[in-house]
Short mmCIF file of C-alpha atoms in Angstrom, two decimals:
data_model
loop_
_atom_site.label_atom_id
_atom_site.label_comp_id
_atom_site.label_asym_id
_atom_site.label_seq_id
_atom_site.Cartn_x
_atom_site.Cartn_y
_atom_site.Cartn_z
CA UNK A 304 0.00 0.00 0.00
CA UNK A 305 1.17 3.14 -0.68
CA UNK A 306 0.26 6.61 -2.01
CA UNK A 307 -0.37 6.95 -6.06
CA UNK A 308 1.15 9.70 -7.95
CA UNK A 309 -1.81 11.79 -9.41
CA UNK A 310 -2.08 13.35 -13.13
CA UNK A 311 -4.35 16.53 -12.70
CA UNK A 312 -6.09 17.92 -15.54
CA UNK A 313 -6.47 21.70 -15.71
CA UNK A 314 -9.58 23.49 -16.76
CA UNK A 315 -9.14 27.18 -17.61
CA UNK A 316 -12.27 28.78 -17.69
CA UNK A 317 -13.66 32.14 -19.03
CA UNK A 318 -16.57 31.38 -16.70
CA UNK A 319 -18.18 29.42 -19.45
CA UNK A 320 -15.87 27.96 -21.85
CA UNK A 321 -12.34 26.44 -21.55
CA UNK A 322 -9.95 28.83 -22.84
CA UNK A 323 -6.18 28.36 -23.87
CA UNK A 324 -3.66 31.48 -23.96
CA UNK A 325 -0.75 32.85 -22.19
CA UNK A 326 -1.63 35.20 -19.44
CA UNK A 327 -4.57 36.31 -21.09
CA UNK A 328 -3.18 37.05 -24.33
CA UNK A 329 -4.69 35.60 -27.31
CA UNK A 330 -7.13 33.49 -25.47
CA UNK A 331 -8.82 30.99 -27.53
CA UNK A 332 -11.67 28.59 -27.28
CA UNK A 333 -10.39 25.10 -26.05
CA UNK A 334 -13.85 23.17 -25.08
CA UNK A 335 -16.68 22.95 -23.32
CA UNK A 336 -15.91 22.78 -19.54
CA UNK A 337 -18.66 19.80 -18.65
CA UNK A 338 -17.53 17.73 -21.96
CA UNK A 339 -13.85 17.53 -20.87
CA UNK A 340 -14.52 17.12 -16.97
CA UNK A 341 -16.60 14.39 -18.36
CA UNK A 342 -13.79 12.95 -20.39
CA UNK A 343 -10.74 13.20 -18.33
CA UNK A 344 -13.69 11.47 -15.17
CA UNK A 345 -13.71 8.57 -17.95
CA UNK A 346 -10.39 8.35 -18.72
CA UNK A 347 -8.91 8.00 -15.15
CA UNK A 348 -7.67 11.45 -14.18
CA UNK A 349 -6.84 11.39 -10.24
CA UNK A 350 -8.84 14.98 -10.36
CA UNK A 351 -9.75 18.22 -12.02
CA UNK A 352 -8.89 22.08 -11.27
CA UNK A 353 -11.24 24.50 -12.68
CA UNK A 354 -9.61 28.04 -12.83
CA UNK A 355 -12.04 30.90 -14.02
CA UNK A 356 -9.01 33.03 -15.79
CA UNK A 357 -11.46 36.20 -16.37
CA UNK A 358 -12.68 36.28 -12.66
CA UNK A 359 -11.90 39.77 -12.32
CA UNK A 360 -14.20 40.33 -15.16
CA UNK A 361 -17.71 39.62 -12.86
CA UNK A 362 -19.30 36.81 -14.11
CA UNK A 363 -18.86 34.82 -10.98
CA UNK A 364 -22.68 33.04 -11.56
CA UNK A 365 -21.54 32.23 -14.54
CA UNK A 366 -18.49 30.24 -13.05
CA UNK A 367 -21.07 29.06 -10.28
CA UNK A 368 -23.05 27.47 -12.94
CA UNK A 369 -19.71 25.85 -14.53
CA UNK A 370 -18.65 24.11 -10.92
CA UNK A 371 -22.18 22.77 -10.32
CA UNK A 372 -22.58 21.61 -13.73
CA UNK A 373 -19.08 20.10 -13.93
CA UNK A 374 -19.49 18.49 -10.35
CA UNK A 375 -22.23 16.83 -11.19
CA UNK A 376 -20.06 14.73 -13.62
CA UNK A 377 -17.13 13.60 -11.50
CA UNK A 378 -16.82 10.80 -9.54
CA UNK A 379 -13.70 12.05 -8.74
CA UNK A 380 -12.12 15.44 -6.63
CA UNK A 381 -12.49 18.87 -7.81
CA UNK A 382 -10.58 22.35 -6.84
CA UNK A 383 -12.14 25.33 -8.03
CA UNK A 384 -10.38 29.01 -7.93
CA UNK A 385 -10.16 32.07 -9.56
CA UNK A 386 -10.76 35.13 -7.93
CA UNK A 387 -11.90 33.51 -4.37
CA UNK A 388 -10.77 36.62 -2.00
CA UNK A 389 -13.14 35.76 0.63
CA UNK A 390 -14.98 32.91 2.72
CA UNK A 391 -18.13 33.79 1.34
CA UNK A 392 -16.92 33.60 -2.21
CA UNK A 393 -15.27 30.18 -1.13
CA UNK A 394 -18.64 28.82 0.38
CA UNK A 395 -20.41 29.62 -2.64
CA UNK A 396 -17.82 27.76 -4.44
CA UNK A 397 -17.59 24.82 -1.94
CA UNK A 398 -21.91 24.68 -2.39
CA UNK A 399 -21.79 24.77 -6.02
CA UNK A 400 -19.45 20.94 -5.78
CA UNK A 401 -15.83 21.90 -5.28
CA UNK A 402 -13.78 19.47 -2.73
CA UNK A 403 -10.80 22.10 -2.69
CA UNK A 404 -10.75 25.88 -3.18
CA UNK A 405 -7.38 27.36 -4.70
CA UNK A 406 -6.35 31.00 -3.75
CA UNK A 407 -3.52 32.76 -4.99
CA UNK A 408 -2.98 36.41 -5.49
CA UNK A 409 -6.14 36.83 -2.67
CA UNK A 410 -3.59 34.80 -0.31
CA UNK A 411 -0.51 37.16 -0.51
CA UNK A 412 -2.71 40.23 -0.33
CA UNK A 413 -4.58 39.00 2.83
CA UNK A 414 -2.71 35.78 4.23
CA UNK A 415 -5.38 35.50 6.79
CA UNK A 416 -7.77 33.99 3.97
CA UNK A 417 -5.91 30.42 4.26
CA UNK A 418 -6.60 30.73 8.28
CA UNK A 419 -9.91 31.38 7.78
CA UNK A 420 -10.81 28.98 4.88
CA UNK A 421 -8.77 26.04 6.47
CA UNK A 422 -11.04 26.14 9.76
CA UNK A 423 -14.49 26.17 8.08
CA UNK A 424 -13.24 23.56 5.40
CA UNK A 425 -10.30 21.72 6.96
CA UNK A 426 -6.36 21.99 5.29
CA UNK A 427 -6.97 19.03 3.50
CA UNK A 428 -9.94 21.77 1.18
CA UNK A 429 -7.49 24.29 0.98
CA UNK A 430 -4.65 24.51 -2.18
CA UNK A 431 -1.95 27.54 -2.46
CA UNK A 432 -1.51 28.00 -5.72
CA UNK A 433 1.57 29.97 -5.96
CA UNK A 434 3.69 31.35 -9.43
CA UNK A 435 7.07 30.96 -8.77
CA UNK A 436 9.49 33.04 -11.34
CA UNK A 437 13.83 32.28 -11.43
CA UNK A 438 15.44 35.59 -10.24
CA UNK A 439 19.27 34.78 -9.96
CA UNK A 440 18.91 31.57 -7.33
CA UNK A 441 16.02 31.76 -5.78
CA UNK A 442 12.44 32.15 -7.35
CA UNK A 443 10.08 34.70 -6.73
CA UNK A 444 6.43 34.38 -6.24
CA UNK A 445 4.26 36.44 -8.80
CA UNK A 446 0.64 37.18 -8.46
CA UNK A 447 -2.57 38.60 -11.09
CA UNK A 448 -1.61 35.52 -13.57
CA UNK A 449 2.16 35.59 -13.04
CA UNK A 450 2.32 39.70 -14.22
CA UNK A 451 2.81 41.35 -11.12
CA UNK A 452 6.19 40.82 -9.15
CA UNK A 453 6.09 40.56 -5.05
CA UNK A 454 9.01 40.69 -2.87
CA UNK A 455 8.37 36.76 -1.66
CA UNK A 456 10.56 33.87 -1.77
CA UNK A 457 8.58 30.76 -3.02
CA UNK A 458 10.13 28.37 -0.67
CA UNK A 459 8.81 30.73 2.27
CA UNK A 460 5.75 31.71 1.03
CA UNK A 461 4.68 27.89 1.02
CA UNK A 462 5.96 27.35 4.05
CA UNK A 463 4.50 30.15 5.63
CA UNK A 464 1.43 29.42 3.83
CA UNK A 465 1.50 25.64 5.17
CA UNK A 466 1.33 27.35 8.69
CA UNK A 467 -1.76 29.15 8.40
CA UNK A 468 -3.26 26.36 7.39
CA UNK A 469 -3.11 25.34 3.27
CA UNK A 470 -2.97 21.61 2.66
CA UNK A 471 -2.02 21.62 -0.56
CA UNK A 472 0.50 23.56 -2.83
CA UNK A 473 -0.01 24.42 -6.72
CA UNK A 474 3.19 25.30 -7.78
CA UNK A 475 3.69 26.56 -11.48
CA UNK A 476 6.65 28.06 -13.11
CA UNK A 477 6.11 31.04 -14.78
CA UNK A 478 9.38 30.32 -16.32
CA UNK A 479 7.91 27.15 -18.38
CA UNK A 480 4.22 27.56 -18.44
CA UNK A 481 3.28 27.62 -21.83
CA UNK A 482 6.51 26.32 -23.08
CA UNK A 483 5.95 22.55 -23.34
CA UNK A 484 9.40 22.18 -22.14
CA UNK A 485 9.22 20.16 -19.44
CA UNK A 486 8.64 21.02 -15.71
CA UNK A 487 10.96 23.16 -13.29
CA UNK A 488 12.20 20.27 -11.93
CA UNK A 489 14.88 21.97 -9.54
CA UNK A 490 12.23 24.52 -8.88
CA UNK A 491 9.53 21.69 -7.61
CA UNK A 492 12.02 19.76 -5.47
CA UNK A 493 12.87 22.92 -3.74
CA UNK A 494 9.33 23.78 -2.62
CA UNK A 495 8.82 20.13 -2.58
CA UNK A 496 11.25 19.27 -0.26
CA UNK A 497 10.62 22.76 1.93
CA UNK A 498 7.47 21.83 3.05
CA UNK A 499 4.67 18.66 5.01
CA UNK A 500 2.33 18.85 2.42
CA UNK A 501 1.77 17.38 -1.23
CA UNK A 502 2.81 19.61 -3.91
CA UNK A 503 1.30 19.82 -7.49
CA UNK A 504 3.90 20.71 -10.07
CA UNK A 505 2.36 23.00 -13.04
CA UNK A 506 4.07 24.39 -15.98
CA UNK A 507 5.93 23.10 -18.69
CA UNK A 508 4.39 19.44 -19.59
CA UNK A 509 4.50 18.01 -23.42
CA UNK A 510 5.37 14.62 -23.25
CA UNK A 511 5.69 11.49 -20.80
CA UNK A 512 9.19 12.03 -20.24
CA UNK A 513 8.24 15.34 -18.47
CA UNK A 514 5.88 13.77 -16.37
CA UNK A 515 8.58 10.83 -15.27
CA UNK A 516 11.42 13.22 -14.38
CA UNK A 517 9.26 15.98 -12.33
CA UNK A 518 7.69 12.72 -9.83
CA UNK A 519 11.39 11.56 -8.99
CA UNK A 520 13.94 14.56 -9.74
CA UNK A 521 11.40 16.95 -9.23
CA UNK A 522 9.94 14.80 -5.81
CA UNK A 523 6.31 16.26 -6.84
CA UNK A 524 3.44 14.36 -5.36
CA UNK A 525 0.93 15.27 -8.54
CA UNK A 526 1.34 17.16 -11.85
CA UNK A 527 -0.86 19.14 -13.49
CA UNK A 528 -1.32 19.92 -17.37
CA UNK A 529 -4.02 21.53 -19.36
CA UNK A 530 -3.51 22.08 -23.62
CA UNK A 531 -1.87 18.77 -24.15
CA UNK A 532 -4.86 16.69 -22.19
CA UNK A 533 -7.28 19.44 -24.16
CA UNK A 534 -6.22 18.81 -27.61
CA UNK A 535 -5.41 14.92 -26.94
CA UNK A 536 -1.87 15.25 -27.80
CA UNK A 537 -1.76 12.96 -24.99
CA UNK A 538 -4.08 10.65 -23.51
CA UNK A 539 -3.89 10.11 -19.59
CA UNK A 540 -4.28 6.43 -19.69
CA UNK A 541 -1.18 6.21 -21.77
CA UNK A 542 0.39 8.63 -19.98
CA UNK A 543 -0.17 6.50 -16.64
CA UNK A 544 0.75 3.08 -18.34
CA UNK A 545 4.02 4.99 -18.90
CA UNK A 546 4.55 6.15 -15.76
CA UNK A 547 4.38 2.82 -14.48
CA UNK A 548 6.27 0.58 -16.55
CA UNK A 549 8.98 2.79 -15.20
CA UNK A 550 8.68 2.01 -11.50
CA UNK A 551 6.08 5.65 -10.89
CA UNK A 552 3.27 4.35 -8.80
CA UNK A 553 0.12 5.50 -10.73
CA UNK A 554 -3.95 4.25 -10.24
CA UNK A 555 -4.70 2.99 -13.50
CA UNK A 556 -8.71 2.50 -13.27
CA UNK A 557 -10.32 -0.75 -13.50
CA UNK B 1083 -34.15 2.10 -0.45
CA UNK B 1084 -34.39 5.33 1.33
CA UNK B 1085 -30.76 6.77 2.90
CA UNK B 1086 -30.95 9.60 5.82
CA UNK B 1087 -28.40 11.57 5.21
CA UNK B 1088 -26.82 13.46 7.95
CA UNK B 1089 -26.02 17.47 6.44
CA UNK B 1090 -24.33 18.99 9.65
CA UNK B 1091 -23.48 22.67 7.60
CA UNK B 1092 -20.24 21.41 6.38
CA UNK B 1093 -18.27 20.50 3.48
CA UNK B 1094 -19.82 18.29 0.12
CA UNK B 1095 -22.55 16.86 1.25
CA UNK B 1096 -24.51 17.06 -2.30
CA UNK B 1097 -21.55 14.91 -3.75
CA UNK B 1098 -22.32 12.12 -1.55
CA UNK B 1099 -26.29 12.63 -2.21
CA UNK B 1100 -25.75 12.54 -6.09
CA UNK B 1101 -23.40 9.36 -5.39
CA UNK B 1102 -26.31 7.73 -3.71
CA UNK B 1103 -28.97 9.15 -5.86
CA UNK B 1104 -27.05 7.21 -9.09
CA UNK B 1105 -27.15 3.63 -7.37
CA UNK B 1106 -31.17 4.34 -6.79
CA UNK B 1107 -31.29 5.63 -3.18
CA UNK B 1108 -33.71 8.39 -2.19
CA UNK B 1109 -31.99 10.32 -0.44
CA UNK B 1110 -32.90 12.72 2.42
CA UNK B 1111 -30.99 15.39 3.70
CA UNK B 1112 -31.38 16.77 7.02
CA UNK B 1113 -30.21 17.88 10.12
CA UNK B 1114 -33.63 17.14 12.31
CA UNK B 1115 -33.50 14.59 15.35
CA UNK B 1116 -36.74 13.11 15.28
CA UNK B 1117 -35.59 12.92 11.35
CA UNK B 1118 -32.63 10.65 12.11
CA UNK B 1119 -34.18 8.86 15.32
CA UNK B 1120 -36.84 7.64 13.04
CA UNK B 1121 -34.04 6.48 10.32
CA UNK B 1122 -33.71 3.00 9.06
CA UNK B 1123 -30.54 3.55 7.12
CA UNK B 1124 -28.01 6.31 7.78
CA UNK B 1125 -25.06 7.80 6.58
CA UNK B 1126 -22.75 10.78 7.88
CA UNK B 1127 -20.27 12.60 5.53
CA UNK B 1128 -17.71 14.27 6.99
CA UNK B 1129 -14.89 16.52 5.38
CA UNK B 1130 -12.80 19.24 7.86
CA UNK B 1131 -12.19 19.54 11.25
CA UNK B 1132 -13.68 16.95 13.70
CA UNK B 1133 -14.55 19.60 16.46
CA UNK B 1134 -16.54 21.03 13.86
CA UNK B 1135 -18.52 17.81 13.46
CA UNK B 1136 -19.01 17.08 16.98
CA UNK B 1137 -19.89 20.05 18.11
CA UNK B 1138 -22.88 20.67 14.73
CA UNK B 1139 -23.74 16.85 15.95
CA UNK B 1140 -24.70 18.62 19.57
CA UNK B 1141 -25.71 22.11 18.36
CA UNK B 1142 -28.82 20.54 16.53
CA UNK B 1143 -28.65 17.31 19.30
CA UNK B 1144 -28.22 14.85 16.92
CA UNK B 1145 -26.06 12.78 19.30
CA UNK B 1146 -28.67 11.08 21.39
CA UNK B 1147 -30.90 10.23 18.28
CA UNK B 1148 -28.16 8.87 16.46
CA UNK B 1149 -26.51 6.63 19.25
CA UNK B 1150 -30.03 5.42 19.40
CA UNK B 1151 -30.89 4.78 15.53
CA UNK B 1152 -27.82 2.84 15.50
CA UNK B 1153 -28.30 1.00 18.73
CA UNK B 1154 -31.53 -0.36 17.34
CA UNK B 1155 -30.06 -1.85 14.60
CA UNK B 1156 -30.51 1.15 11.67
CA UNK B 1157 -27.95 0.60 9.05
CA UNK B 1158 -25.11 3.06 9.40
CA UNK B 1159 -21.95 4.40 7.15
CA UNK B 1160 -19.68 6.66 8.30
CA UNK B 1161 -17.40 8.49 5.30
CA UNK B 1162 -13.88 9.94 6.42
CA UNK B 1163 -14.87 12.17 9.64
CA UNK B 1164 -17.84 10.11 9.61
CA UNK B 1165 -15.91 7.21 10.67
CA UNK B 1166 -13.30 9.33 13.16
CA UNK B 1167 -16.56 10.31 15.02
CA UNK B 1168 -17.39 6.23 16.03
CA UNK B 1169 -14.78 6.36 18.38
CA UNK B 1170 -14.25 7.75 22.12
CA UNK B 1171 -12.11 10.88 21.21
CA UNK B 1172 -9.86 12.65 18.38
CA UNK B 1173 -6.35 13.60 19.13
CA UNK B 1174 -7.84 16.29 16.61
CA UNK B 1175 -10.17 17.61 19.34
CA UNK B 1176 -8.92 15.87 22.31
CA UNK B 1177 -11.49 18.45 24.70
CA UNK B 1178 -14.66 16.73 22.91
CA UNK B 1179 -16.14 13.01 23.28
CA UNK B 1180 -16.77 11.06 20.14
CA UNK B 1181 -19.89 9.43 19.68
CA UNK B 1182 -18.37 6.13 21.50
CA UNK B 1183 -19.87 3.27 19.48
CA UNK B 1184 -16.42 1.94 18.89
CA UNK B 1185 -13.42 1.58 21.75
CA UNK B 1186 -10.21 3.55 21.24
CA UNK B 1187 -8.60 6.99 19.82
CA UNK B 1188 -8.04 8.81 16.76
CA UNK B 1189 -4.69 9.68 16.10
CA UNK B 1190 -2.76 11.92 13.76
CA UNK B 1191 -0.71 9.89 10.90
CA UNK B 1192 2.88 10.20 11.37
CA UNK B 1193 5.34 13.49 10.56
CA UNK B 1194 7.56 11.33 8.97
CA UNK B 1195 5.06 11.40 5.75
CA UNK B 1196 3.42 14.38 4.06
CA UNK B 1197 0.12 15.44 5.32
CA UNK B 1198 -2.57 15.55 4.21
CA UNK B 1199 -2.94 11.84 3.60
CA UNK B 1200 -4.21 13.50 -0.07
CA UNK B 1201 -4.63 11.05 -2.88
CA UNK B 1202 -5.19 7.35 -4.39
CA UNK B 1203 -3.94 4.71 -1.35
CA UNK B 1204 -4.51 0.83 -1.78
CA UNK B 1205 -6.26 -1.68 0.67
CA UNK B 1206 -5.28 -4.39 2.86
CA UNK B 1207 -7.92 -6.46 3.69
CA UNK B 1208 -7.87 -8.13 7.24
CA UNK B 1209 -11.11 -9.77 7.32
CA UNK B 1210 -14.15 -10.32 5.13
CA UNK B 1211 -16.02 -7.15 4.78
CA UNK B 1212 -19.65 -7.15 2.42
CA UNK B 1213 -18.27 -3.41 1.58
CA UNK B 1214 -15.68 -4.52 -0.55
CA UNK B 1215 -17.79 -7.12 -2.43
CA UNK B 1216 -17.39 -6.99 -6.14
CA UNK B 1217 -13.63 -4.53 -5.16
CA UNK B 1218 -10.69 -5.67 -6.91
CA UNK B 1219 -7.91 -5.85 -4.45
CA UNK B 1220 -5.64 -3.77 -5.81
CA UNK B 1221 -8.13 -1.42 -6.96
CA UNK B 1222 -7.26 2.50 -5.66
CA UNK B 1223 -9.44 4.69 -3.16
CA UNK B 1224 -9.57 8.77 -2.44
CA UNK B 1225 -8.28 9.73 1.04
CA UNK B 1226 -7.72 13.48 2.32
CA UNK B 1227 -7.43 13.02 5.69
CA UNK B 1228 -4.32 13.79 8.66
CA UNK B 1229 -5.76 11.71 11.67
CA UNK B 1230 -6.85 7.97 12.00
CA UNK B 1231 -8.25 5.19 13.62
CA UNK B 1232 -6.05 2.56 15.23
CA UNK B 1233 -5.31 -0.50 13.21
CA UNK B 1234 -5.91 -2.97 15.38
CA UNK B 1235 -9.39 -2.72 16.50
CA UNK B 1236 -11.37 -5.62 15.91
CA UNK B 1237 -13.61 -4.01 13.64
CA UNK B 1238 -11.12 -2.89 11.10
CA UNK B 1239 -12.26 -5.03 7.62
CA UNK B 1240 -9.53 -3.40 5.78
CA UNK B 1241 -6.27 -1.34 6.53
CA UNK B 1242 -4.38 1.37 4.32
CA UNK B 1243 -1.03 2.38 4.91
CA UNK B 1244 0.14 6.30 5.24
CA UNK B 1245 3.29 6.56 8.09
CA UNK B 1246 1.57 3.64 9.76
CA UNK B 1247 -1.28 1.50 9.04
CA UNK B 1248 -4.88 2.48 9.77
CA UNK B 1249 -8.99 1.46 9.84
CA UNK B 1250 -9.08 2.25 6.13
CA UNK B 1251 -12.74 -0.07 5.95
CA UNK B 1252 -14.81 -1.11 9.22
CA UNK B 1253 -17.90 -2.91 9.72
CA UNK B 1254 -19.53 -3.96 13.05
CA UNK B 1255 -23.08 -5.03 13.00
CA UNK B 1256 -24.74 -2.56 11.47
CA UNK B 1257 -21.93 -0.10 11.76
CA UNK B 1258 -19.73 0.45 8.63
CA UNK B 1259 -17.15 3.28 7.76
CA UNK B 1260 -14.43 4.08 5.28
CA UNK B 1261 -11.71 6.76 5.70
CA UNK B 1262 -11.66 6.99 2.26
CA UNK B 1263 -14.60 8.96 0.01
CA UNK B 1264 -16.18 6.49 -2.09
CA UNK B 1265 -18.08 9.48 -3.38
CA UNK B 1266 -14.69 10.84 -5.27
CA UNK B 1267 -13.36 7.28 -5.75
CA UNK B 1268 -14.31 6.61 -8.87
CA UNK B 1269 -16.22 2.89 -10.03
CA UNK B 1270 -14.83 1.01 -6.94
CA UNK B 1271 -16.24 3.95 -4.65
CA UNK B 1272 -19.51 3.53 -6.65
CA UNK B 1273 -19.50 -0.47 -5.80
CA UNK B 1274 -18.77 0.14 -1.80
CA UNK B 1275 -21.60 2.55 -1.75
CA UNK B 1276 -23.83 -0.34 -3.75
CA UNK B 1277 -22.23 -2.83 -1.36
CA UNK B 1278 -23.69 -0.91 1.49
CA UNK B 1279 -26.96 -0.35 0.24
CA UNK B 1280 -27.79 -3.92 -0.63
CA UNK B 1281 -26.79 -4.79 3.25
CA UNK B 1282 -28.93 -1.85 4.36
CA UNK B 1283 -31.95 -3.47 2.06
#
């Protein structure tokens, strides 16, 4: 018995539709949200984040809608986020079908939120998604979809952000998101290694081999991809089968 | 078959009513005692902290009704916190008393390992359990969870391993549990949730 790596598809959201783009340039229509969830539910992904991308935007009933209607096709976990700044926005969130809420920029502005969320919901609800950019050696978190510098160190944000309570880290490199170069390994092991709780490596995935190196160099406990799942560039079975002919403990479902 | 299930304010509850409603059940959700003393087959969800689940069990005394549905013989399932709460106490909330239908005390998994306890875990089974009927045996279940039931209690059906090995699946009577969700695990959560309702029938 022991503890499967997980493969985490990624929904990003306009509220409505699954959209693919770099920092909200050039977004473009990848899906429909309740389709995929109920694709990736079929084909044995060990859970689905749903990010709404435009949350700033106000069409949080729209995104409402999206969670409920995507929940109700899973038979497996979901973490919702985008824009969730307070615990009423998280309740409504956590009512609509999400397991996990994800908070980001609304945790470095107001660190209190992961306090407050992790008593109503438990840590085990609550995921710190943090963007981590290289600045000589060290990375630096970023907030507002990876635009905005902040004068945090990854590595102590997540810890400090493990103390007031989140159970969960979403780490991406702004470095490699988009890329399809592979994973910051060194970057994931870092955080990885820095702190008690699972960490989900984001950024960077293409092909199998990416996947392989970031669960043993890069120590991650899950990893997270969104385009190449989207456009089926690579199927997650496959991907899994993979993983464990080369010694990566993965649940392939029955 | 008609399934009482117990909403005390906190975490998914409708994902464990839609999980039922697909096998057939009709579900009822509720928080009312005379609702749950007049049960015949009952199941408590439980996600978050445990003082938070003890203490909405004796804000809307549900305690008393409960301990008494189940002493009569109502069927019972317990899911994650829902299974914690059978016991005496929590090292989680070591100031409040469990429900006490099962001997002993919940511990927190180990520091050697990371917690959460988040993910897909196998099963060990230690005796014959109707819950995993129709459950391949290495098939893969959804935990989130830092504290757990002892392994060695005589009720434990099956065991999972995270820092040490813990009550994973138990059955008693008319008293069953999982620490995992079979609400997020997939087909094999599906069948232990069947499993349970055919025994409840």
């Amino acid at each position: 018995m022991s503890l499967a790596r997980r493969i985490i598809p990624c929904l990003d959201t306009d509220g409505a539709r699954v959209v693919k783009g770099v920092h909200f340039e050039g977004l473009r229509d990848a899906g429909d949200p309740v389709e995929l969830a109920a694709r990736y539910n079929a084909e044995g992904a060990d859970e689905l984040v749903v990010l709404d991308i435009a949350a700033a935007r106000d069409n949080r009933p729209t995104f409402l809608e999206t969670i409920r209607r995507v929940a109700e096709q899973l038979a497996i976990p979901l973490s919702a986020g985008g824009g969730i700044r307070s615990l009423e926005a998280a309740r409504a969130v956590v009512r609509a079908g999400a397991d996990k809420i994800t908070v980001n920029t609304a945790a470095v502005e107001r660190p209190e939120l992961l306090s407050e969320l992790s008593a109503e919901f438990g840590a085990q609800a609550v995921v710190l998604a943090i963007d981590a950019k290289r600045e000589a050696d060290s990375w630096q978190v970023r907030i507002r979809g990876g635009r905005q510098a902040t004068p945090l160190n990854a590595r102590e944000w997540a810890q400090r952000g493990v103390e007031l309570g989140a159970g969960e880290i979403l780490l991406t490199s702004v470095d490699r998101d988009g890329t399809q170069s592979g994973f910051d390994c060194e970057l994931t092991a870092a955080i990885s290694n820095g702190v008690s709780v699972p960490v989900i490596a984001s950024g960077g995935a293409k092909v199998p081999a990416h996947f392989l190196e970031v669960f043993t160099r890069g120590v991650a406990d899950a990893a997270l991809a969104a385009s190449i799942f989207h456009d089926q560039v690579q199927s997650i079975r496959a991907l899994k089968e993979f993983l464990r002919e080369r010694g990566v403990e993965v649940r392939l479902p029955c | 078959m008609n399934v009482t299930l117990i909403d005390y304010g906190a975490g998914n509850v409708p994902s464990v009513e839609r999980a039922l409603q697909r096998l057939g059940a009709k579900v009822e959700t509720t928080n009312l005692a005379e609702k749950i003393a007049a049960a015949r087959c009952l199941v408590l969800p439980g996600v978050g902290h445990c003082a938070a689940l003890i203490a909405a069990l004796d804000a809307h005394a549900l305690r008393r009704p409960l301990v008494e549905a189940v002493g009569r013989g109502a069927a019972f399932l317990g899911i994650c916190l829902g299974l914690q709460a059978l016991y005496e106490s929590s090292e989680e909330a070591p100031a409040l008393k469990g429900l006490g239908l099962l001997p002993g005390r919940v511990t927190r998994l180990p520091e050697s390992v990371k917690l959460p306890h988040m993910g897909w875990n196998t099963l060990k089974t230690v005796r014959a359990t109707r819950l995993l009927d129709s459950v391949p045996a290495d098939a893969y279940f959804y935990f989130a969870h830092s504290f757990a039931a002892p392994a060695a209690g005589q009720e434990s059906a099956a065991v999972s391993e995270h820092g040490r090995e813990f009550i994973a699946v138990l059955e008693k009577e008319n008293i069953c549990a999982v620490q995992f969700h079979p609400e997020k695990s997939g087909a094999v959560g599906a069948q232990v949730l069947r499993s349970f309702l055919r025994a409840a029938a």
